[in-house]
CSV table of C-alpha atoms in Angstrom, one decimal:
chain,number,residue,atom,x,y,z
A,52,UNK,CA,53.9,258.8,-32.2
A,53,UNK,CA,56.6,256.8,-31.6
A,54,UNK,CA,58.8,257.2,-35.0
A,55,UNK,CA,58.5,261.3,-34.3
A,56,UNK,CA,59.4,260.9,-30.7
A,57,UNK,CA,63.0,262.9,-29.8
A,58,UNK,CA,65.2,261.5,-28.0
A,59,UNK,CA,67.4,263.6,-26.0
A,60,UNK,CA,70.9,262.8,-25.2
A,61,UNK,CA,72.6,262.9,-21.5
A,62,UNK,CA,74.9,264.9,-20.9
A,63,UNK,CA,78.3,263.6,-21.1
A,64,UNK,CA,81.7,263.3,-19.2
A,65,UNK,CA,83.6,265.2,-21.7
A,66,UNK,CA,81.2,267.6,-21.7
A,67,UNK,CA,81.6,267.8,-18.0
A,68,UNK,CA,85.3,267.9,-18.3
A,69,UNK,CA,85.4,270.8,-20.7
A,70,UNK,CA,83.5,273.1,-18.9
A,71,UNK,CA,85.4,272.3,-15.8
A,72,UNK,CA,88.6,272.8,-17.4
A,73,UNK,CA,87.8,276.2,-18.7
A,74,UNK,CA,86.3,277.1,-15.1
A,75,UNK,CA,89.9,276.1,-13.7
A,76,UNK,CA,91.4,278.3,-16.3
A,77,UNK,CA,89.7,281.5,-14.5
A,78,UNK,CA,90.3,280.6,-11.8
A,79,UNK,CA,94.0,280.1,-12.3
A,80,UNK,CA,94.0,283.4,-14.4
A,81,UNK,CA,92.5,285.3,-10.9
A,82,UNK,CA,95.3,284.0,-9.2
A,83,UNK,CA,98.3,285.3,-11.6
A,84,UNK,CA,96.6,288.5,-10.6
A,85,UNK,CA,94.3,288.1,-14.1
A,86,UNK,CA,97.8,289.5,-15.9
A,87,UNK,CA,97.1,287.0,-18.3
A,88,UNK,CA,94.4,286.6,-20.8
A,89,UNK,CA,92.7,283.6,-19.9
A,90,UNK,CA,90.9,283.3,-23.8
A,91,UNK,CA,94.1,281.3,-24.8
A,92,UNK,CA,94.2,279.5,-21.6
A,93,UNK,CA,90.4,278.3,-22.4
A,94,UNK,CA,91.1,277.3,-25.5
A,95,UNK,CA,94.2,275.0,-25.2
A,96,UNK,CA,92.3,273.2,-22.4
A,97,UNK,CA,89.5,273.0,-24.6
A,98,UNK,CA,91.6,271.5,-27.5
A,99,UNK,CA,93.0,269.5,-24.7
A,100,UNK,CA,89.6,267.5,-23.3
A,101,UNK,CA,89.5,264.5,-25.8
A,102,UNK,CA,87.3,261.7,-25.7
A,103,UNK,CA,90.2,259.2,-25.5
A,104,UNK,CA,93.4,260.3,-23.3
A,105,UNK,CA,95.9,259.0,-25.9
A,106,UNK,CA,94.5,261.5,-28.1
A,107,UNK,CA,94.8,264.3,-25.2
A,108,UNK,CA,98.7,263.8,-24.9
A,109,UNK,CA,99.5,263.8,-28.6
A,110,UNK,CA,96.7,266.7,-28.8
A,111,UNK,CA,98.8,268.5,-26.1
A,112,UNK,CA,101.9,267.8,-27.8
A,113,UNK,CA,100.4,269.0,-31.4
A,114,UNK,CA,98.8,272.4,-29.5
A,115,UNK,CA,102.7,273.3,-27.3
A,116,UNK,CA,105.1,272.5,-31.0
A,117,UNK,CA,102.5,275.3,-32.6
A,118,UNK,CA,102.6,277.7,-30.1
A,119,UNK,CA,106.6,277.7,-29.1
A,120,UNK,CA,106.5,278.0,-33.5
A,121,UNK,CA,104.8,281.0,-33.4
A,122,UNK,CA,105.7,282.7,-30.9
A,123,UNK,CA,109.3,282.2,-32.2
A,124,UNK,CA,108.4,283.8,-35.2
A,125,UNK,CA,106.3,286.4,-33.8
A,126,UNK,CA,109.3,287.8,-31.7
A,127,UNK,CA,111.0,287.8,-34.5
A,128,UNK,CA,109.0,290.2,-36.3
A,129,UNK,CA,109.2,292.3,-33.8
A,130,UNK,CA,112.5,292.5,-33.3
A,131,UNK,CA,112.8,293.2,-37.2
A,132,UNK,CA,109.9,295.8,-36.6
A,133,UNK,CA,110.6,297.1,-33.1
A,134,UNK,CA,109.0,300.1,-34.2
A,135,UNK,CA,106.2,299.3,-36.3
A,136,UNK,CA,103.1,301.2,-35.7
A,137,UNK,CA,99.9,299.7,-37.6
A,138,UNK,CA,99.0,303.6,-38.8
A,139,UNK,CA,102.1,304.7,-40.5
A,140,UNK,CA,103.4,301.1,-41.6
A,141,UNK,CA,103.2,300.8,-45.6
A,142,UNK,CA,100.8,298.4,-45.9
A,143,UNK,CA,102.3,296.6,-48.9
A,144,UNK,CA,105.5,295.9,-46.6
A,145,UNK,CA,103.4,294.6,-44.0
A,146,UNK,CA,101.8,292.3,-46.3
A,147,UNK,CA,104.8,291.3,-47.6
A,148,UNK,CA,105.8,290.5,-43.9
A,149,UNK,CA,103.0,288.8,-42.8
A,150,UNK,CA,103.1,286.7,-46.1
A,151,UNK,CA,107.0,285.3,-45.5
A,152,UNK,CA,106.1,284.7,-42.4
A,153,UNK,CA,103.7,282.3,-43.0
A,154,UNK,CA,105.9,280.7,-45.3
A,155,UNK,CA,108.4,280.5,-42.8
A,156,UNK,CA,106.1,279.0,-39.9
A,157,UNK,CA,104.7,276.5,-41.9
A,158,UNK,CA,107.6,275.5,-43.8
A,159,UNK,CA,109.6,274.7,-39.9
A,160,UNK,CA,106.5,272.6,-39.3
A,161,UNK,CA,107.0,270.4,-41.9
A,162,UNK,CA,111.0,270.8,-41.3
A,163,UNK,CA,110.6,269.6,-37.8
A,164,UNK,CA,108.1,266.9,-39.1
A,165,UNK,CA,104.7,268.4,-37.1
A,166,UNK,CA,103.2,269.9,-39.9
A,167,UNK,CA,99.9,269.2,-37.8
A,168,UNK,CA,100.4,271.8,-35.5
A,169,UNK,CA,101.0,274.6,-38.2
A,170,UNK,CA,97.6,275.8,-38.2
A,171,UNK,CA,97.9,276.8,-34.0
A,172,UNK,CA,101.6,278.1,-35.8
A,173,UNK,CA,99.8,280.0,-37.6
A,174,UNK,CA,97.5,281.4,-35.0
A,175,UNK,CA,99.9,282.3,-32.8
A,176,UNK,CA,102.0,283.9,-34.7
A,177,UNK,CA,99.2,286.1,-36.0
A,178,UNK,CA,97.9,286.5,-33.1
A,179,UNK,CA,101.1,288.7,-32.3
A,180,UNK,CA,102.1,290.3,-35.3
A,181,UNK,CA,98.5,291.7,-36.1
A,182,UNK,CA,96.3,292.4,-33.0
A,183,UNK,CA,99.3,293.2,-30.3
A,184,UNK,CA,102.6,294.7,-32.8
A,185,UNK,CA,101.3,298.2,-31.7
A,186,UNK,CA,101.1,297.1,-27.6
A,187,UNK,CA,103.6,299.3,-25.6
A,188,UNK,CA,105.3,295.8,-24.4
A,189,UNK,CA,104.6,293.5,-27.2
A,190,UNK,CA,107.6,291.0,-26.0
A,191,UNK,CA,105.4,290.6,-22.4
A,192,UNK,CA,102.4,289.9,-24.6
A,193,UNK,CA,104.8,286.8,-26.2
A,194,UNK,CA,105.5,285.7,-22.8
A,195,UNK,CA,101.9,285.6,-21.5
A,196,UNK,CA,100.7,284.1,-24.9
A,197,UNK,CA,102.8,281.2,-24.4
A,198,UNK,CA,102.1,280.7,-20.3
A,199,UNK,CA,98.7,280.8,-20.6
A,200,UNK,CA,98.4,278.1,-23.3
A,201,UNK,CA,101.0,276.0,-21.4
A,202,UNK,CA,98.5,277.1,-18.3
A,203,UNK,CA,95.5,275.9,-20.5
A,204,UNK,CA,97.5,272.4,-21.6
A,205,UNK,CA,98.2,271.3,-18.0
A,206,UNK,CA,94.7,272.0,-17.0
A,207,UNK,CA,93.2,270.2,-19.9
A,208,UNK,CA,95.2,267.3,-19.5
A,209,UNK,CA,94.7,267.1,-15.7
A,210,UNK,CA,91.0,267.3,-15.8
A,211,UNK,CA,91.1,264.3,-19.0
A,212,UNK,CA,93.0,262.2,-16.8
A,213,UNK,CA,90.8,262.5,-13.5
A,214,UNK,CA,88.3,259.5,-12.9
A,215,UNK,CA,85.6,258.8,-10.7
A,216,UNK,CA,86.8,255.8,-10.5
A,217,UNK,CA,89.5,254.3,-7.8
A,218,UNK,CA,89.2,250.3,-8.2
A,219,UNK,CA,89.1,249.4,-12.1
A,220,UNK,CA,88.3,245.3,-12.7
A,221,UNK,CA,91.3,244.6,-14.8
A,222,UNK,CA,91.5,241.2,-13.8
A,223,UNK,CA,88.0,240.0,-15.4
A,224,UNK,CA,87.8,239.2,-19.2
A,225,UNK,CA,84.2,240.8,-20.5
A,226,UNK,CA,83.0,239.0,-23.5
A,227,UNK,CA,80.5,240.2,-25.7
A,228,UNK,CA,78.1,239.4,-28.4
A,229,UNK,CA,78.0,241.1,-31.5
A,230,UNK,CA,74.2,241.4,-33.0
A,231,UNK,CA,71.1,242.5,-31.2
A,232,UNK,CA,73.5,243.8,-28.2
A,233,UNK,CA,76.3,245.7,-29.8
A,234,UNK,CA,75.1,246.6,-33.5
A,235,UNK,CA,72.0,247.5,-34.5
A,236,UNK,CA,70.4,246.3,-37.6
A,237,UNK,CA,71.2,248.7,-40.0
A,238,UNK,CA,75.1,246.8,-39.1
A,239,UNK,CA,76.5,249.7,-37.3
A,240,UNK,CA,77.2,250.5,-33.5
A,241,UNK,CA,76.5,254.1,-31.6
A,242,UNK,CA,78.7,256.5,-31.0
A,243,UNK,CA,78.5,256.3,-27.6
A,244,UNK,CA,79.3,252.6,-27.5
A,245,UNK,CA,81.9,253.1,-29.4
A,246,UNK,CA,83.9,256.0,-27.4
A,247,UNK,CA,82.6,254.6,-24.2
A,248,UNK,CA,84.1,251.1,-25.2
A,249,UNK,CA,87.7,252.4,-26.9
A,250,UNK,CA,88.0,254.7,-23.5
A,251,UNK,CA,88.1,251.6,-21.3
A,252,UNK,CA,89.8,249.5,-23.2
A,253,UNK,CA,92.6,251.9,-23.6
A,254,UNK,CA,92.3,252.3,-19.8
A,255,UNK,CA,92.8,248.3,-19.2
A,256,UNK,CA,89.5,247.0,-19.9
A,257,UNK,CA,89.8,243.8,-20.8
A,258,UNK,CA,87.3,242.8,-23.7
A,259,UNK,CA,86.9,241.0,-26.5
A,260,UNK,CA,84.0,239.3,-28.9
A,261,UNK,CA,82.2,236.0,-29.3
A,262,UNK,CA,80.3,235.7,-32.2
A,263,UNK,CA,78.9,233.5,-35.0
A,264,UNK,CA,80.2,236.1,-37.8
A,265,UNK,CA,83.2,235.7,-39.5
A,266,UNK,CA,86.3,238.5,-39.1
A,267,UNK,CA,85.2,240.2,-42.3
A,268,UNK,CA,81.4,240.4,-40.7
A,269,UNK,CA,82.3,241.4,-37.7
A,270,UNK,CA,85.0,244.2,-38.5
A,271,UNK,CA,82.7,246.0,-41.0
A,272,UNK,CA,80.7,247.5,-38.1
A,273,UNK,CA,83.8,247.2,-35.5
A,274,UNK,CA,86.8,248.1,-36.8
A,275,UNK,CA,87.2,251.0,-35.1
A,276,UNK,CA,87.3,249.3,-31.6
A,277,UNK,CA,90.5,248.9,-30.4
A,278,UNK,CA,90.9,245.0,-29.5
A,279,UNK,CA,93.7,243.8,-27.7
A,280,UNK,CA,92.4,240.8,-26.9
A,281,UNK,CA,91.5,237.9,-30.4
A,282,UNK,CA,87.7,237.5,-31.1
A,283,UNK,CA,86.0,234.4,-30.8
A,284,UNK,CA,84.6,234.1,-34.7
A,285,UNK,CA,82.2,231.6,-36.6
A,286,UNK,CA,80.1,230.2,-33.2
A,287,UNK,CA,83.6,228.8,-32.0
A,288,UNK,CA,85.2,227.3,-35.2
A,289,UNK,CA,88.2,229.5,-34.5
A,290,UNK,CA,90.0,232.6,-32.4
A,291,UNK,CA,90.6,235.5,-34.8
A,292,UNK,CA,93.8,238.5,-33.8
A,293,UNK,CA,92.6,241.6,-34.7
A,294,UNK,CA,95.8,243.3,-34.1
A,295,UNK,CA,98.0,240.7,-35.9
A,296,UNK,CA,95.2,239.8,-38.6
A,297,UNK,CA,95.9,236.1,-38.2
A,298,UNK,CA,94.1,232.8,-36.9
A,299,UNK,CA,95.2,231.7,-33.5
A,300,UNK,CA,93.6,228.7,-33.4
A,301,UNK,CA,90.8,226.7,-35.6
A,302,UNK,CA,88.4,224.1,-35.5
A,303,UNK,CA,88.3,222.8,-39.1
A,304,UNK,CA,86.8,219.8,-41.1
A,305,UNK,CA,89.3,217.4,-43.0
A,306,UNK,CA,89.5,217.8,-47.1
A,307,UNK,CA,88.4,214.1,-46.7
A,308,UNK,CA,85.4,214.6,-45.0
A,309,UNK,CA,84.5,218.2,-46.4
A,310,UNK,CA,84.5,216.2,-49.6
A,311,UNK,CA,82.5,213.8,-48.8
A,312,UNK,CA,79.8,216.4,-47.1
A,313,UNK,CA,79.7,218.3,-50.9
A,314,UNK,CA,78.8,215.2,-52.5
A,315,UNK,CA,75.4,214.8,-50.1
A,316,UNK,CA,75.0,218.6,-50.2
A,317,UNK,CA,75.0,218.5,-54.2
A,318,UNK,CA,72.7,215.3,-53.7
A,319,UNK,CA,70.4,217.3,-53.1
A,320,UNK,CA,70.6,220.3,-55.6
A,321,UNK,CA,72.0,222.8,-53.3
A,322,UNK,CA,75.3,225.0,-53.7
A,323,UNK,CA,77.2,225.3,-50.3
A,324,UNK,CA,79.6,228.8,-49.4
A,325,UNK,CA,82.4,226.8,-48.4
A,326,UNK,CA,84.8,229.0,-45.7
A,327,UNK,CA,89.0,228.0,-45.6
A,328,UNK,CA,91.5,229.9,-44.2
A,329,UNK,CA,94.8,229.6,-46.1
A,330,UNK,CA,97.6,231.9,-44.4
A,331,UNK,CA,95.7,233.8,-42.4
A,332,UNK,CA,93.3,234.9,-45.5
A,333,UNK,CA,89.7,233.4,-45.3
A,334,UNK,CA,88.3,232.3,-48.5
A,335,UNK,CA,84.8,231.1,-49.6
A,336,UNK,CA,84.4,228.8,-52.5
A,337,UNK,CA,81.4,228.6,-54.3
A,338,UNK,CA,80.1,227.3,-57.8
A,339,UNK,CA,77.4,228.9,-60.3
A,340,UNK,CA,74.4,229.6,-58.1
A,341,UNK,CA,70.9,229.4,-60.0
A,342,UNK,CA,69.0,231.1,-57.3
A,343,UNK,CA,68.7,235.3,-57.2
A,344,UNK,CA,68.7,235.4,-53.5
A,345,UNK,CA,72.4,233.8,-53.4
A,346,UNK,CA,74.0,235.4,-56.3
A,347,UNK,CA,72.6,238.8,-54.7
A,348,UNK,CA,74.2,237.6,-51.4
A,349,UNK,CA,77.7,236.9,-53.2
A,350,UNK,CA,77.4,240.1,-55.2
A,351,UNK,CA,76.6,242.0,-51.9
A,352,UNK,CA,79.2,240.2,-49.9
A,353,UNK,CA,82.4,240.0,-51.7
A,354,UNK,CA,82.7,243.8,-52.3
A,355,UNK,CA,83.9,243.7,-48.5
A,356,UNK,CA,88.0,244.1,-48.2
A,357,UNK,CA,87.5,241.2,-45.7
A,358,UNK,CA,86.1,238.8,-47.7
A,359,UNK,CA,87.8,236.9,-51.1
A,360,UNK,CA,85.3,234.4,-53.0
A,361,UNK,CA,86.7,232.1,-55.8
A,362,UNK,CA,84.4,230.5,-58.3
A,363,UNK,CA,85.5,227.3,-58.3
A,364,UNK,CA,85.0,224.0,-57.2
A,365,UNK,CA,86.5,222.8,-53.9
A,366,UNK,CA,89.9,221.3,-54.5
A,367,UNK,CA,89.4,219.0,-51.9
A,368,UNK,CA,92.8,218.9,-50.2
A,369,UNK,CA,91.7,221.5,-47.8
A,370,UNK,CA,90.7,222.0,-44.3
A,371,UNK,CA,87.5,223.7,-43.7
A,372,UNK,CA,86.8,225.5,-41.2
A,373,UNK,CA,82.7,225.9,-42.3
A,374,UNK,CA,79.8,225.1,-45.0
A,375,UNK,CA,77.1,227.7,-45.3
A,376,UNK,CA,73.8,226.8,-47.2
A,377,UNK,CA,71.1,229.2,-48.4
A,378,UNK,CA,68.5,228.3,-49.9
A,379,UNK,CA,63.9,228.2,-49.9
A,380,UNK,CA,62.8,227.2,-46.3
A,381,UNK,CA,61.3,223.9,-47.1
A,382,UNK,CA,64.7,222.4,-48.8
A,383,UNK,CA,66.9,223.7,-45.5
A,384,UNK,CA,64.3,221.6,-43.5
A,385,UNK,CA,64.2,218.7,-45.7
A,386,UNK,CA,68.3,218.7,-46.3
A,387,UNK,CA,68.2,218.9,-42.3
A,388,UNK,CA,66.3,216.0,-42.1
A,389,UNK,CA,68.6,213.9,-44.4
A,390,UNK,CA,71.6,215.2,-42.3
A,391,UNK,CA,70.1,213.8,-39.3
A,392,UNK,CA,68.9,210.2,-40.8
A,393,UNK,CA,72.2,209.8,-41.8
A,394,UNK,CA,74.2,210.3,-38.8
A,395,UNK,CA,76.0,213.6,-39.8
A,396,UNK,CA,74.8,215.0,-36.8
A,397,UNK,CA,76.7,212.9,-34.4
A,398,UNK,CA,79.8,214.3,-36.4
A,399,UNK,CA,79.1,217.4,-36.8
A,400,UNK,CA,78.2,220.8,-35.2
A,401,UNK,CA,75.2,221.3,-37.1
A,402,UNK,CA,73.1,224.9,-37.0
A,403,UNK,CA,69.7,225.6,-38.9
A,404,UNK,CA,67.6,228.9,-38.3
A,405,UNK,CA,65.9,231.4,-40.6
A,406,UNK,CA,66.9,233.8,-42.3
A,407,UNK,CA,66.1,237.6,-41.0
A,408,UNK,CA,66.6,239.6,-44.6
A,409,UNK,CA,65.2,236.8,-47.2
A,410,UNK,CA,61.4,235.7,-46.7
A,411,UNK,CA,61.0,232.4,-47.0
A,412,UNK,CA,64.6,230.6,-47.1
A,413,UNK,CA,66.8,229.5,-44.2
A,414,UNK,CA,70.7,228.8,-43.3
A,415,UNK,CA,72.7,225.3,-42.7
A,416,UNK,CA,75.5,225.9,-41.5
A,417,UNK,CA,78.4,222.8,-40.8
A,418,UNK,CA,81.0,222.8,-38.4
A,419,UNK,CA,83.7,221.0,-37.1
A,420,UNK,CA,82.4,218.8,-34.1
A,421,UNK,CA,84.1,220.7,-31.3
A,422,UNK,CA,83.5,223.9,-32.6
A,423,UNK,CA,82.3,225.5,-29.5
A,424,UNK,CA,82.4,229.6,-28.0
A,425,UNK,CA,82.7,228.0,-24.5
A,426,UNK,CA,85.7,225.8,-25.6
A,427,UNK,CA,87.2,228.6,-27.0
A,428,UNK,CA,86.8,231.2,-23.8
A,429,UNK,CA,88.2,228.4,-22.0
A,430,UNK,CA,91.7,228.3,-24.7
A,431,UNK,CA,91.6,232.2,-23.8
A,432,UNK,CA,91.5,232.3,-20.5
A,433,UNK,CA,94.7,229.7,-20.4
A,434,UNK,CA,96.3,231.1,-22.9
A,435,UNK,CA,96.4,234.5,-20.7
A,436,UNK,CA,96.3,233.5,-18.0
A,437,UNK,CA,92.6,235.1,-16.8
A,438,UNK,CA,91.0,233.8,-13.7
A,439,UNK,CA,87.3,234.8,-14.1
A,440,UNK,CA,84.9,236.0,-17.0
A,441,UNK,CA,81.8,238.2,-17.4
A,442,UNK,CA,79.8,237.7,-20.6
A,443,UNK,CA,76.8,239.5,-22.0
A,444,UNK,CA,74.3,237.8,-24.7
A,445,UNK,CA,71.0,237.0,-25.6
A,446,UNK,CA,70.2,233.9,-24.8
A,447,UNK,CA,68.7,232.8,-21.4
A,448,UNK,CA,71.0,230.9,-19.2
A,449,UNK,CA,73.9,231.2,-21.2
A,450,UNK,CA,75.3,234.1,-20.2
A,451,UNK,CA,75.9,236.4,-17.1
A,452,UNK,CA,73.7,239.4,-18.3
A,453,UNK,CA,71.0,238.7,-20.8
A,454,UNK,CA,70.5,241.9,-23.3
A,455,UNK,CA,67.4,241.1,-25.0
A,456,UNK,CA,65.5,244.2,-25.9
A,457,UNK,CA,67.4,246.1,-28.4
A,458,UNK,CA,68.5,248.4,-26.4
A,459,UNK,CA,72.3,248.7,-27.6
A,460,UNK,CA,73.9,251.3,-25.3
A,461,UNK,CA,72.6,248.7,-22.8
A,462,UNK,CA,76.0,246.1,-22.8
A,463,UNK,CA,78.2,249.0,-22.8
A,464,UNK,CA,76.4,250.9,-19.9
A,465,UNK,CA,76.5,248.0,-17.8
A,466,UNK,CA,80.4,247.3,-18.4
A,467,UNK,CA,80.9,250.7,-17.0
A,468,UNK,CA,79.7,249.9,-14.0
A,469,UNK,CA,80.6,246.5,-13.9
A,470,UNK,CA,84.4,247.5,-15.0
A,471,UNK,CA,84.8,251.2,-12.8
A,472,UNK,CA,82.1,251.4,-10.1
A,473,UNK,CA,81.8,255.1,-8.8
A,474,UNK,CA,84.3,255.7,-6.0
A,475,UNK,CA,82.6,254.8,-2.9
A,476,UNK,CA,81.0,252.0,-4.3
A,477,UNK,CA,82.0,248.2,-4.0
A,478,UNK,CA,83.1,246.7,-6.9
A,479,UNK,CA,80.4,243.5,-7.6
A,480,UNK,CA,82.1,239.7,-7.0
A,481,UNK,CA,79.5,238.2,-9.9
C-alpha cells in the first residue's frame, strides 16, 4: 500500500508570492483608475517571482531591456504607418513589415548584448503592431504597455524580497552531512532541499559539509548548491574550496610510510585505491585488480569529471592523503586483524565497515593519524573567524540534531527554522 501511496506536496512560498503579486497588480491597476490593462502587469510580476532573488533582479532586468525594445520599435511602425487600418492594409506589405521588424528587434538584442530578452522584444512589439495598430490612440496604448510591465516588475520584485523573517542567524556556521540526511540513495538530493538550501545561503546562511566522500563524490549530487564556505572531505583528511577548486588544507601519509603500508597490504593479496592530491587534482592509483566487484567499481567511478585514476604502481615519493581497500568480507576482517597486531593502529586513523551495494565484501580505509572532522571544524572556525556551530548527522551524541530516519527534507527544514525563525519568534541559543 505503501509503494502506491501519493504524496502530496505543501504549498510553497513562491507559490504564495506569485499569487500575491498578481493580486497587488489589481489592485494597483484599480487605483490608476483601471486605465491600464493589468494582463501585462500580471505577467511581468509573474516572470518576476523567482525561487532565488538573484535570479529576480537579472529576471527583472532581462523582462524591462525587452519591453523598452519593443515598444521602441512598435512606435516606430506606427509612426511609419500612422494610418494603417488592418482592413484595407495590403497584406503582403504588412507581412513584409512585421517581418523587418522582427529582424530589427532581435538583431538590437544581440547589438546591445541581451539577446535573452528578445523573445519579450518580440512580444511587445507584436503585441502593438498586430492587436492595437487599428486603436484610435495606439501611441497611449505604447505608454500604458510599458507602465504596466514596469508596474508588474516593481511589484514582483517587492513581493520576492519580503521575508517573514526579521532576525537571520548569520553568525552560526551549520554543518551538514552528506548521506542518509542530504541525498538519498539513488545519490541525488530533492528539489526542495536544494532551492530551499541555495535561497539561504544566497541570503547569508552560513553552511558548509562534513563528509567522508571525496570532492568528486560529493559534487555529483551537489554541485548545484552554492557553497561559499570549503567542505570538510574524506572523514577529516582535508578541507576542500568548492569555489576555488583547490585543497586548503590536508592531512596526508608520508611516501615513506604509504610505502611501507602497500607492502603489508600486498602481503596479503589485496589491491589498495590509493588517493593523492597533486595541484589541487586528486588522483587514485591502482594496479590490475583480479576481482569483478573492483574493476566494476573503477569502471563505474572513473567516468566521473571529478575523479582521474592511473594504472600504475605508486611512485612512492608521494604524500597520501588515503588508502581504500575493497575486497570479500572475511579478508577486510582478517587484514583488520593483522593491522591491529601489528601496531598500525596506534598510527593510523583506521575505518572498517560494510559495504551497502556489494554483498558480502567490506571497506579499509587508512588515514593519516590526525585526520579528524572535529579537528577540521575547529581550523574553520579560526580561520573565519566563527564563534559557534550547529551540526546535523547521524550518529548519536555526535552531533547537535540527529537525522536518522531517512527523511531528507528533514536537515533542511530544520535549518529554516533554526537559521530565520518566524517573526515574533525567538531565535533558539542551542
Amino acid at each position: 500500500m505503501n509503494k502506491w501511496s501519493l504524496k502530496i506536496p505543501g504549498i510553497g512560498m513562491r507559490i504564495i508570492k506569485s499569487a500575491t503579486a498578481v493580486s497587488l497588480c489589481v489592485v494597483v491597476n484599480m487605483l490608476r483608475g483601471a486605465d491600464g490593462m493589468v494582463f501585462y502587469s500580471m505577467l511581468a510580476a509573474l516572470w518576476c517571482v523567482q525561487m532565488y532573488r538573484n535570479n529576480t533582479i537579472s529576471n527583472a532586468i532581462q523582462r524591462t531591456i525587452g519591453t523598452i525594445v519593443g515598444a521602441i520599435y512598435g512606435l516606430l511602425y506606427i509612426l511609419v504607418y500612422p494610418e494603417k487600418n488592418a482592413i484595407n492594409q495590403e497584406i503582403l506589405l504588412e507581412t513584409l513589415c512585421i517581418f523587418v521588424g522582427i529582424v530589427l528587434v532581435i538583431y538590437t538584442t544581440v547589438l546591445i548584448n541581451k539577446k535573452q530578452a528578445s523573445y519579450f522584444s518580440c512580444v511587445v512589439f507584436l503585441s502593438i503592431v498586430v492587436n492595437h495598430i487599428g486603436d484610435a490612440n495606439p501611441f497611449f496604448f505604447v505608454w500604458n504597455r510599458f507602465m504596466d510591465t514596469m508596474i508588474g516588475i516593481l511589484i514582483g520584485i517587492c513581493v520576492n524580497s519580503v521575508r517573514i523573517c526579521i532576525n537571520p542567524d548569520k553568525d552560526t556556521l551549520f554543518v551538514s552531512g552528506v548521506d542518509g540526511i542530504l541525498v538519498n540513495k539513488d545519490n541525488k538530493i530533492s528539489a526542495f532541499s536544494k532551492v530551499e538550501l541555495n535561497r539561504m545561503i544566497d541570503d547569508g546562511l552560513k553552511f558548509t559539509i562534513s563528509t567522508m566522500r571525496t570532492p568528486a563524490s560529493l559534487l555529483e549530487p551537489l554541485s548545484d548548491i552554492h557553497f561559499k564556505y570549503p567542505v570538510i572531505v574524506m572523514d577529516g583528511a582535508a578541507i576542500y574550496d568548492v569555489k576555488k577548486s583547490e585543497y586548503i588544507k590536508e592531512y596526508v601519509i608520508s611516501g615513506e610510510s604509504a610505502t611501507e603500508l602497500i607492502g603489508f597490504i600486498h602481503e596479503y593479496d589485496l589491491h589498495p585505491h590509493i588517493n593523492v592530491i597533486i595541484d589541487d587534482t586528486l588522483l587514485i592509483y591502482y594496479e590490475d585488480m583480479q576481482d569483478t566487484v573492483n574493476n566494476n567499481l573503477i569502471n563505474e567511478l572513473r567516468t566521473s569529471p571529478y575523479r582521474n585514476y592511473i594504472k600504475r604502481e605508486f611512485p612512492g615519493d608521494e604524500n597520501v592523503v588515503y588508502f581504500m581497500i575493497l575486497d570479500i568480507t572475511e579478508k577486510i576482517e582478517q587484514f583488520d586483524e593483522q593491522l591491529k597486531r601489528k601496531g598500525y593502529y596506534s598510527r593510523f586513523k583506521i575505518l572498517k565497515y560494510p559495504s551497502e551495494d556489494h554483498d558480502g565484501y567490506s571497506y579499509i580505509k587508512i588515514y593519516n593519524k590526525n585526520s579528524s572532522k572535529e579537528k577540521m571544524l575547529a581550523y574553520l572556525k579560526e580561520t573565519y573567524e566563527i564563534k559557534q556551530t550547529f551540526t546535523f548527522g547521524t550518529i548519536d551524541g555526535r552531533y547537535d540534531v540527529i537525522i536518522n530516519d531517512n527523511n531528507f527534507n528533514k536537515m533542511v527544514r530544520f535549518l529554516r527554522k533554526k537559521y530565520e525563525p518566524f517573526i515574533g519568534r525567538v531565535r533558539s541559543k542551542a
